[in-house]
PDB file of C-alpha atoms in Angstrom:
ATOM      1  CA  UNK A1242     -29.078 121.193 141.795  1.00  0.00           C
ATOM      2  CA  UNK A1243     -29.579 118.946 138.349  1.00  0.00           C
ATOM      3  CA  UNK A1244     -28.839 115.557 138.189  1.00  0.00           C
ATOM      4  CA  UNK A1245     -26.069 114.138 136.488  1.00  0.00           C
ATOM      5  CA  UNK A1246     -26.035 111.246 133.946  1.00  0.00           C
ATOM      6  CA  UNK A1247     -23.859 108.590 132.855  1.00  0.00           C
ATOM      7  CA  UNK A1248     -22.967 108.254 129.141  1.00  0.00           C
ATOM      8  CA  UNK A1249     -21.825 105.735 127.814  1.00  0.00           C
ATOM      9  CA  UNK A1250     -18.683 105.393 124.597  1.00  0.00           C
ATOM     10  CA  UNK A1251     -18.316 103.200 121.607  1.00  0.00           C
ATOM     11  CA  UNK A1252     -15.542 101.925 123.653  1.00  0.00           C
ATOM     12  CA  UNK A1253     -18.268  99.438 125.798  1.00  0.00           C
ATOM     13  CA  UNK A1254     -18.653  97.359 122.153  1.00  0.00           C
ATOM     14  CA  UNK A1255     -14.942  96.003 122.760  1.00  0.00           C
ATOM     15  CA  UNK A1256     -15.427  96.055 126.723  1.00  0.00           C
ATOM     16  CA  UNK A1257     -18.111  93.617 126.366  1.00  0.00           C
ATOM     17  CA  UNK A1258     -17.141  91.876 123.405  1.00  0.00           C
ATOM     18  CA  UNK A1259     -13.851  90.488 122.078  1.00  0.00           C
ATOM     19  CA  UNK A1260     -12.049  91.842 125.425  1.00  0.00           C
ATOM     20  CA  UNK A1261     -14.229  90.130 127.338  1.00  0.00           C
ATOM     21  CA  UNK A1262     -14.744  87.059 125.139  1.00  0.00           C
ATOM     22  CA  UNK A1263     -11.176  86.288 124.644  1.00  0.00           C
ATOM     23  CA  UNK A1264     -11.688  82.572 123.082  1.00  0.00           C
ATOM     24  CA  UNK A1265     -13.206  82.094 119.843  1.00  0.00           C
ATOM     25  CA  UNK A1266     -14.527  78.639 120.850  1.00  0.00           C
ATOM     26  CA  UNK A1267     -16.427  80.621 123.533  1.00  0.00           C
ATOM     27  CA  UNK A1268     -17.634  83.204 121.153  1.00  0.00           C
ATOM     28  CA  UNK A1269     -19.053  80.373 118.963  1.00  0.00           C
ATOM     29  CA  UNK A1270     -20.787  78.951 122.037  1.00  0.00           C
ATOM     30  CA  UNK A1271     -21.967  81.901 122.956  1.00  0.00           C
ATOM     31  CA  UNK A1272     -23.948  82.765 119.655  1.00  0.00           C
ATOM     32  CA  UNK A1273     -24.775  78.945 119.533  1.00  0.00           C
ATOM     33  CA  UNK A1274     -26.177  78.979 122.701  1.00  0.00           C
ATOM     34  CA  UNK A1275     -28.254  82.054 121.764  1.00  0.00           C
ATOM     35  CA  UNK A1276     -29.729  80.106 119.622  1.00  0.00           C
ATOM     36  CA  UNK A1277     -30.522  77.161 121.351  1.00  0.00           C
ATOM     37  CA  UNK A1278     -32.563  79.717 124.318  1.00  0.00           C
ATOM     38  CA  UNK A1279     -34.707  81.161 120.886  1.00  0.00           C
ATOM     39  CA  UNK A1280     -36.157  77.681 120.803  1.00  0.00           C
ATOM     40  CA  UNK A1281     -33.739  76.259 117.764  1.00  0.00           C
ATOM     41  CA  UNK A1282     -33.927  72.874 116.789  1.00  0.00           C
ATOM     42  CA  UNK A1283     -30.895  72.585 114.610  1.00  0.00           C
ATOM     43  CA  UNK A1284     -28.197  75.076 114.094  1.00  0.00           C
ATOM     44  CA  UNK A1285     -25.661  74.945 110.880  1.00  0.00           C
ATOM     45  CA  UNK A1286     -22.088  76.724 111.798  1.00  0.00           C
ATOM     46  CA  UNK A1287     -20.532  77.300 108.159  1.00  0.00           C
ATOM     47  CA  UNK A1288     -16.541  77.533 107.980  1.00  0.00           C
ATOM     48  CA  UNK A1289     -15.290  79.635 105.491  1.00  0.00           C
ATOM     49  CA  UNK A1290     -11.875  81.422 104.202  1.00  0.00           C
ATOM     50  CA  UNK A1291     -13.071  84.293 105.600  1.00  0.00           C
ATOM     51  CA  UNK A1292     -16.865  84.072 106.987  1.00  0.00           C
ATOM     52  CA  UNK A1293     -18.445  82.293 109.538  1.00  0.00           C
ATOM     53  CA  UNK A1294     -22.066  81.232 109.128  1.00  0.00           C
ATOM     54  CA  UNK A1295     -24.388  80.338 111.880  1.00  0.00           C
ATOM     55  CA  UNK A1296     -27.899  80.100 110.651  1.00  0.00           C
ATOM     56  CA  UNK A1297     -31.012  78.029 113.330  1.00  0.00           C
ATOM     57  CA  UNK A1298     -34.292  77.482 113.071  1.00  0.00           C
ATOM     58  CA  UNK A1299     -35.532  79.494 116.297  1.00  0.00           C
ATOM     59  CA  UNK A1300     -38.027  81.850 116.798  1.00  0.00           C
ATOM     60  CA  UNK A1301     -36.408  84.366 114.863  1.00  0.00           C
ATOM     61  CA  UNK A1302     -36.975  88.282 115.487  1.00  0.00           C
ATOM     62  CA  UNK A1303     -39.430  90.783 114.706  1.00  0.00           C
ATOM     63  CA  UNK A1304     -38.136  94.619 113.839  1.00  0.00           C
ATOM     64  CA  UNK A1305     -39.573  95.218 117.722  1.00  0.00           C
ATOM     65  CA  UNK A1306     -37.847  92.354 119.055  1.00  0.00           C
ATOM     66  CA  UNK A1307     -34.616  93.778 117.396  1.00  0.00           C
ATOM     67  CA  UNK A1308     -34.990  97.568 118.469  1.00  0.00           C
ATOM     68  CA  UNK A1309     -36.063  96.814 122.128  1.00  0.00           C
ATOM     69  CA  UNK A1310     -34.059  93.515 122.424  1.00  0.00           C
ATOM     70  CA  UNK A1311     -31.227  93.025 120.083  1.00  0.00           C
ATOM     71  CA  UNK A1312     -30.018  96.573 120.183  1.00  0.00           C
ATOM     72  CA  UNK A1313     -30.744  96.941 123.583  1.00  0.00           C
ATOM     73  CA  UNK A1314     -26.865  96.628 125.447  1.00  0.00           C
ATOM     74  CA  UNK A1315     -27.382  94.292 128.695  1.00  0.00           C
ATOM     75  CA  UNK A1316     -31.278  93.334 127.788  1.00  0.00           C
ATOM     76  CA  UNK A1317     -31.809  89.446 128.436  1.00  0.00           C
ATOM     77  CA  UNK A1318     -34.637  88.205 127.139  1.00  0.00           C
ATOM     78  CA  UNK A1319     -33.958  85.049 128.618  1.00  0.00           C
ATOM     79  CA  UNK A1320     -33.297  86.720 132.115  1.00  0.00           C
ATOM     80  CA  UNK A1321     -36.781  88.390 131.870  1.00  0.00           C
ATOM     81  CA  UNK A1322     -38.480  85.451 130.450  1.00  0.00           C
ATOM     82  CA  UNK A1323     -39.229  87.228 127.456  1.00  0.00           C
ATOM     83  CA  UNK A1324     -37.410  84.682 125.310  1.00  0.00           C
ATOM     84  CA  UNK A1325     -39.911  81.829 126.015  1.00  0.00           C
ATOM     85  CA  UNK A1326     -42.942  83.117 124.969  1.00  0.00           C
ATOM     86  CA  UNK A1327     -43.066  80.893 121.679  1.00  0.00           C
ATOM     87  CA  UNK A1328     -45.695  79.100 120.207  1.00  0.00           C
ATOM     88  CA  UNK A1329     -44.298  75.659 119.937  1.00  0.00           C
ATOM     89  CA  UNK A1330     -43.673  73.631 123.213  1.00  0.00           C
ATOM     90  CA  UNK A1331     -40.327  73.345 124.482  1.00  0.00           C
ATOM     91  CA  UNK A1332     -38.996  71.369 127.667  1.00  0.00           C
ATOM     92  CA  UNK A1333     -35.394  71.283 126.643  1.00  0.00           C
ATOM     93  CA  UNK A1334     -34.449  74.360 129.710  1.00  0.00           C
ATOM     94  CA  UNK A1335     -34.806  71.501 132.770  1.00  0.00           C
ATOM     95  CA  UNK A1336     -31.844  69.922 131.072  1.00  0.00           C
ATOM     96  CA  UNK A1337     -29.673  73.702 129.963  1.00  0.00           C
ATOM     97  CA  UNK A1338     -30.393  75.393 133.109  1.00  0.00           C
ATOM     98  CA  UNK A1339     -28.052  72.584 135.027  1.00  0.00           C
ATOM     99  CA  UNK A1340     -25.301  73.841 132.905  1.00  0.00           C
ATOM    100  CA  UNK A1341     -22.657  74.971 135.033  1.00  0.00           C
ATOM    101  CA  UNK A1342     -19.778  75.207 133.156  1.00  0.00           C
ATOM    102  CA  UNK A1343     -16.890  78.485 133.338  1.00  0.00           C
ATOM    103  CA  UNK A1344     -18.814  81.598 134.499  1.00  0.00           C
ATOM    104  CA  UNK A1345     -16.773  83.047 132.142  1.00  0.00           C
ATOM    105  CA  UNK A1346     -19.766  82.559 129.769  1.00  0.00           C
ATOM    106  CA  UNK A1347     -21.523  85.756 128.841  1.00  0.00           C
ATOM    107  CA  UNK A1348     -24.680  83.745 130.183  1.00  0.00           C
ATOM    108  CA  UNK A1349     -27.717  85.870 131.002  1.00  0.00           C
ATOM    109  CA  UNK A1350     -26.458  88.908 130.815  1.00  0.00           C
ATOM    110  CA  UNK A1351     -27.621  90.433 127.412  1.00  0.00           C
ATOM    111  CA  UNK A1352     -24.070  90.660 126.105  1.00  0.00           C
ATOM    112  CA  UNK A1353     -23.782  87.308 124.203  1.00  0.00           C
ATOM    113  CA  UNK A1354     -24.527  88.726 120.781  1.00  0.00           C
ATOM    114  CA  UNK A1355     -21.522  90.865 121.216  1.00  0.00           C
ATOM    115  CA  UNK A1356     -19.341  87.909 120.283  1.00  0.00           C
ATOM    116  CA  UNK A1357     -19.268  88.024 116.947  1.00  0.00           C
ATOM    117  CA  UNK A1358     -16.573  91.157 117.235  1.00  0.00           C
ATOM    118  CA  UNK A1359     -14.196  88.317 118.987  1.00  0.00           C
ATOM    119  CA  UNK A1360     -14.398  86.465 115.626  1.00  0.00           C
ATOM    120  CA  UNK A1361     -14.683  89.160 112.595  1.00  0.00           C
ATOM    121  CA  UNK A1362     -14.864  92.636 112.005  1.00  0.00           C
ATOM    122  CA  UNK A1363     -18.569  92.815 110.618  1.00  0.00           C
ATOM    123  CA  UNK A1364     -21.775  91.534 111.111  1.00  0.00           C
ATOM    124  CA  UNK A1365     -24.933  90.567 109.044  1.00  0.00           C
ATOM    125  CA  UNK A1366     -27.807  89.292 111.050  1.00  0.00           C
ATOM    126  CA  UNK A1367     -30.892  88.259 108.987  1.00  0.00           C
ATOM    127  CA  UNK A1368     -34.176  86.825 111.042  1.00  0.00           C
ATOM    128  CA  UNK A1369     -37.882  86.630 110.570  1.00  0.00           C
ATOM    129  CA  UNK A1370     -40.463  85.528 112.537  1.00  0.00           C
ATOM    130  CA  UNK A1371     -43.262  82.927 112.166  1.00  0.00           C
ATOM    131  CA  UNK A1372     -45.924  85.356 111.756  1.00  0.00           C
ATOM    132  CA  UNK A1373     -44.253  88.070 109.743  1.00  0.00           C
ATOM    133  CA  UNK A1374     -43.797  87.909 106.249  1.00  0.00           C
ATOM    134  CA  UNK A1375     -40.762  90.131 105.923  1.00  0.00           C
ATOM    135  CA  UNK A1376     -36.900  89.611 106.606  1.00  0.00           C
ATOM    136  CA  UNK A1377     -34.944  92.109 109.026  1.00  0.00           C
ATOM    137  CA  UNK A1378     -31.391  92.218 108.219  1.00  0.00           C
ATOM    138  CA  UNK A1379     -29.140  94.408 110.081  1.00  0.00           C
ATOM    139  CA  UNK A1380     -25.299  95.341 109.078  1.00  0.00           C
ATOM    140  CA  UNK A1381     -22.507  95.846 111.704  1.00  0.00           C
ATOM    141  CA  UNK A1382     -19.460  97.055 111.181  1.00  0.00           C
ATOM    142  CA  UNK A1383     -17.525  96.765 114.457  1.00  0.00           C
ATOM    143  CA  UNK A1384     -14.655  99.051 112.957  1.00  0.00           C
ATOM    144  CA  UNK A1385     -17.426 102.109 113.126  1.00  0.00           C
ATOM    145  CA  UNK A1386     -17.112 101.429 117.144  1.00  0.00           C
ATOM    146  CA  UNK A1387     -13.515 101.843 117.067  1.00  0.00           C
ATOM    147  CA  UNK A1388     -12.958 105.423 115.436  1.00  0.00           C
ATOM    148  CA  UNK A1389     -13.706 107.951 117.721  1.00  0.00           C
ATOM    149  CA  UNK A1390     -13.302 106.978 121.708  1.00  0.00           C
ATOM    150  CA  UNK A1391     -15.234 109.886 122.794  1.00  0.00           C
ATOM    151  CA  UNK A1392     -18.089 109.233 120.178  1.00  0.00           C
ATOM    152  CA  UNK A1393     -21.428 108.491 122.416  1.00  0.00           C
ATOM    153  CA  UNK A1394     -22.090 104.431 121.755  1.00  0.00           C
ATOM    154  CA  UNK A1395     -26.039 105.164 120.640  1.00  0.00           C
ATOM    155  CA  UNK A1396     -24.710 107.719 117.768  1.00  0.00           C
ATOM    156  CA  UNK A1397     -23.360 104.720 115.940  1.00  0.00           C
ATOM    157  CA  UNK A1398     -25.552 103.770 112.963  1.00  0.00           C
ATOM    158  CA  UNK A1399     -26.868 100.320 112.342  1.00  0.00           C
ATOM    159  CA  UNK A1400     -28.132  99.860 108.796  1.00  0.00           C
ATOM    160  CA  UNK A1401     -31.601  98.627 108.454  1.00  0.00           C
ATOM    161  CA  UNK A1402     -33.482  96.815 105.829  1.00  0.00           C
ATOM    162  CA  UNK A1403     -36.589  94.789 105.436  1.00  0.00           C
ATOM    163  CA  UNK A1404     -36.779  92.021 102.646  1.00  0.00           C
ATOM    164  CA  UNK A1405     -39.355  90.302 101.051  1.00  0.00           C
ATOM    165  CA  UNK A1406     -36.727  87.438 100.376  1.00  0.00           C
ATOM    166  CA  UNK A1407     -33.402  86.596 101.208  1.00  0.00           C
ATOM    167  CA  UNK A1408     -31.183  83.979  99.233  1.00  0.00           C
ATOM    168  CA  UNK A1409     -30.157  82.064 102.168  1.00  0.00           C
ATOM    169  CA  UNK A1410     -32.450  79.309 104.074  1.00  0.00           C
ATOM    170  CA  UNK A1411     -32.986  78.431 107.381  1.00  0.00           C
ATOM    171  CA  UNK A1412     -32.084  74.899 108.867  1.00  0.00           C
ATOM    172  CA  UNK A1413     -34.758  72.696 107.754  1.00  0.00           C
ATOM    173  CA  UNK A1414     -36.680  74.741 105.205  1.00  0.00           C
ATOM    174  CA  UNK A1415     -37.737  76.513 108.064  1.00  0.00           C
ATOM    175  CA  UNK A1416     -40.342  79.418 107.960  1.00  0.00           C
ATOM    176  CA  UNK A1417     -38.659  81.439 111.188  1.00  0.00           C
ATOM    177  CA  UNK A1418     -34.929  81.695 112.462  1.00  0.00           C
ATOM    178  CA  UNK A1419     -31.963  83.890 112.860  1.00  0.00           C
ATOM    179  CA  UNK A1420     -28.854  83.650 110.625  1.00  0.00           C
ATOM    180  CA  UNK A1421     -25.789  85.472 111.341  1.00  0.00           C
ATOM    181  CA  UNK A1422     -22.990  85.963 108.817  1.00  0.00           C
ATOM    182  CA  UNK A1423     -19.448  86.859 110.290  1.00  0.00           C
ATOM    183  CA  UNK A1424     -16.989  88.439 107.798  1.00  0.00           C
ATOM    184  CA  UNK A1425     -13.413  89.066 107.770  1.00  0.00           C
ATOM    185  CA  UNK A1426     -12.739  85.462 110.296  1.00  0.00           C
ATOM    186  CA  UNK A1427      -9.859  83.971 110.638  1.00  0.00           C
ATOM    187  CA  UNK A1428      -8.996  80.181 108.939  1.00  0.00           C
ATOM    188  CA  UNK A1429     -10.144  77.975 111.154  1.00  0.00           C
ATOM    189  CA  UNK A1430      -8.343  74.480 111.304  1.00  0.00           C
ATOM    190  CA  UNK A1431      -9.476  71.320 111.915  1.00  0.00           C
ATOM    191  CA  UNK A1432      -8.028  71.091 115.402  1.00  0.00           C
ATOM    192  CA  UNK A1433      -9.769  73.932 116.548  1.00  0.00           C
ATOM    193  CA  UNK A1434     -13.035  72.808 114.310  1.00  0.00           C
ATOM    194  CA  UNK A1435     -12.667  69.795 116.686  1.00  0.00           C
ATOM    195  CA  UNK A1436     -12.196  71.744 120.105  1.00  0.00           C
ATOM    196  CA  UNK A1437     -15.220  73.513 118.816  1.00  0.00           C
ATOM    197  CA  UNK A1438     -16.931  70.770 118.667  1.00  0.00           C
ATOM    198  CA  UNK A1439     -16.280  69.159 122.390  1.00  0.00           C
ATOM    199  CA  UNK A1440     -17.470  72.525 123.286  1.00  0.00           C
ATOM    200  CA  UNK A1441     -20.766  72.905 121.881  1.00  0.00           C
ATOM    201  CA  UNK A1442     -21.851  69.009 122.884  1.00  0.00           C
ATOM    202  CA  UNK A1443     -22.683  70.169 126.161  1.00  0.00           C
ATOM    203  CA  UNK A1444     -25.437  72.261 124.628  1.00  0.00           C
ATOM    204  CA  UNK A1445     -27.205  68.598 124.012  1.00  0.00           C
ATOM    205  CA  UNK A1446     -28.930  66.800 126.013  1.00  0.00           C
ATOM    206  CA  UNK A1447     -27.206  63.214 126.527  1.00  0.00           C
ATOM    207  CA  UNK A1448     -30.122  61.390 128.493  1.00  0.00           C
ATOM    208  CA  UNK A1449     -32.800  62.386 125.895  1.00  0.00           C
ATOM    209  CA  UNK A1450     -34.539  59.931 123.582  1.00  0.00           C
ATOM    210  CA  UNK A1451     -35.229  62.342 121.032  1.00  0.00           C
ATOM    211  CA  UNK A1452     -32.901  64.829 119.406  1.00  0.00           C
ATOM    212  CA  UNK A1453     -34.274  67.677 120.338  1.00  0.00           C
ATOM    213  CA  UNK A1454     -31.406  70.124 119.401  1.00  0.00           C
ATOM    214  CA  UNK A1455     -29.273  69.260 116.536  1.00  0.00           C
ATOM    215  CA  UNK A1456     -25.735  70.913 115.742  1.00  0.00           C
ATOM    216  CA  UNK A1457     -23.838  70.592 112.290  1.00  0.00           C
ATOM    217  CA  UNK A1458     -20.513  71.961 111.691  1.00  0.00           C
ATOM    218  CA  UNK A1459     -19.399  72.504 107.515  1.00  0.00           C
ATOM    219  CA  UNK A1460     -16.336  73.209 106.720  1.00  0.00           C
ATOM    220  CA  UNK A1461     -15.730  72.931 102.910  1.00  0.00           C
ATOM    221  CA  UNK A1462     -12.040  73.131 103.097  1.00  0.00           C
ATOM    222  CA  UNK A1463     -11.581  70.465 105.064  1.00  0.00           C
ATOM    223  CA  UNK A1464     -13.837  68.138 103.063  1.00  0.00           C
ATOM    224  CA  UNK A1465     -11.883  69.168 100.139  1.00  0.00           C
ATOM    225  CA  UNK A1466      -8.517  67.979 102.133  1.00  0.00           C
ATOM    226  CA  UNK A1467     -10.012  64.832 102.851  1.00  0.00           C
ATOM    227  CA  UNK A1468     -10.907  64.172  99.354  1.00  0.00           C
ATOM    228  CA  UNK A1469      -7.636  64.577  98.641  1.00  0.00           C
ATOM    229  CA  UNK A1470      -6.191  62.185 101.505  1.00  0.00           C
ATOM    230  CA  UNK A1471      -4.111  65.102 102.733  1.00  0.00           C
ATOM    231  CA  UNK A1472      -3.862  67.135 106.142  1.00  0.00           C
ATOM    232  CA  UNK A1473      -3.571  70.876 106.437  1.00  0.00           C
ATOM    233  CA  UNK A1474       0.135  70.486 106.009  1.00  0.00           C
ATOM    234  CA  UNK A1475      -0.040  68.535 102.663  1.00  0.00           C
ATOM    235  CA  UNK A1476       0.614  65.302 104.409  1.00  0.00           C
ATOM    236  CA  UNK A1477      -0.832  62.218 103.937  1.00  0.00           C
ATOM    237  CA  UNK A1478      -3.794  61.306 106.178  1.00  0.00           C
TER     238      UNK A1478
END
């Protein structure tokens, strides 16, 4: 008698992502806090009309890392201890591992990444690594998951490329990291900017002497609107 096998649909993309992650603050942790367990030191989070940047200064990925890591549903490197194998000293886990807050969090599982579908329809993810020379970016377009139920989840292409530059920096003038463009977002406001922001200050440490892991949150618009002395509404501020 043969065995049988599981397969598994393009619908497991929405299982695991925006149904699961049903609060964009959470999905912004939850790539965030990705970057933080790569060994970051400072992470920018970009506001735009209609992109969301989130660029660190981690470890970055090489194309390996991506194709047995990245792409790989449920993998944690942090689970398997993969993820701190990095050249440069870091002590900052004593303080993140006491994190206990809503298990709701995608954690450990190797499903984190999958938040960007909660806050856009397409993703660009550019990285490099300290000792490579060449930039992997990697375009997903979360729409090509929701065409065809039956359609086996590993038939879904991923386009590839590797550069020998890429326009954008890394926090820092950094020679490794991950950024992560998110296009097609909603506006976000400055109230939720602000919830955002009570969110992600449990990712620091508040008994450290040194700033060992440094979040900054641009929104241009909202600069503008101060400028201006005006709120969202056109009201005086």
């Amino acid at each position: 008698m043969d065995d049988l096998f599981f397969s598994v649909k393009t619908g497991i993309k929405s299982i695991v992502g925006k149904d699961l992650i049903t609060d964009d603050n959470i999905a912004v942790f939850e790539l965030v806090k990705n970057s933080y367990d790569a060994h970051a030191r400072k992470v920018i989070i970009t506001f735009e009309d209609d992109r969301i940047i989130i660029a660190d200064n981690g470890k970055g990925m090489s194309l390996k890392d991506i194709k047995d890591k990245w792409l790989a549903l449920a993998y944690s490197a942090k689970k398997d201890g993969s993820e701190d194998n990095f050249e440069e000293e870091d002590k900052r886990e004593s303080y993140r591992d006491k994190i206990q807050e809503k298990r709701f969090y995608a954690g450990a599982k190797g499903i984190g990444r999958f938040s960007s579908d909660r806050l856009g329809t397409s993703l660009r993810l550019v990285t490099k690594t300290n000792n490579t020379n060449s930039y992997e970016q990697l375009d997903v377009n979360w729409k090509d998951f929701e065409k065809n139920d039956k359609e086996d989840f590993i038939k879904i292409n991923v386009p590839h490329k590797s550069l020998n530059d890429y326009p954008a920096s890394f926090p820092d003038n950094s020679r490794h990291g991950t950024i992560l463009e998110i296009y097609h977002t909603k506006i976000w406001h400055r109230k939720t900017i602000k919830e955002l922001k009570h969110s992600l200050e449990k990712l620091i440490n508040p008994f450290s002497e040194t700033n060992d892991f440094e979040i900054e949150i641009i929104c241009k618009r909202e600069l503008e609107l101060d400028k201006k002395g005006i709120d969202e509404q056109g009201k005086p501020i």
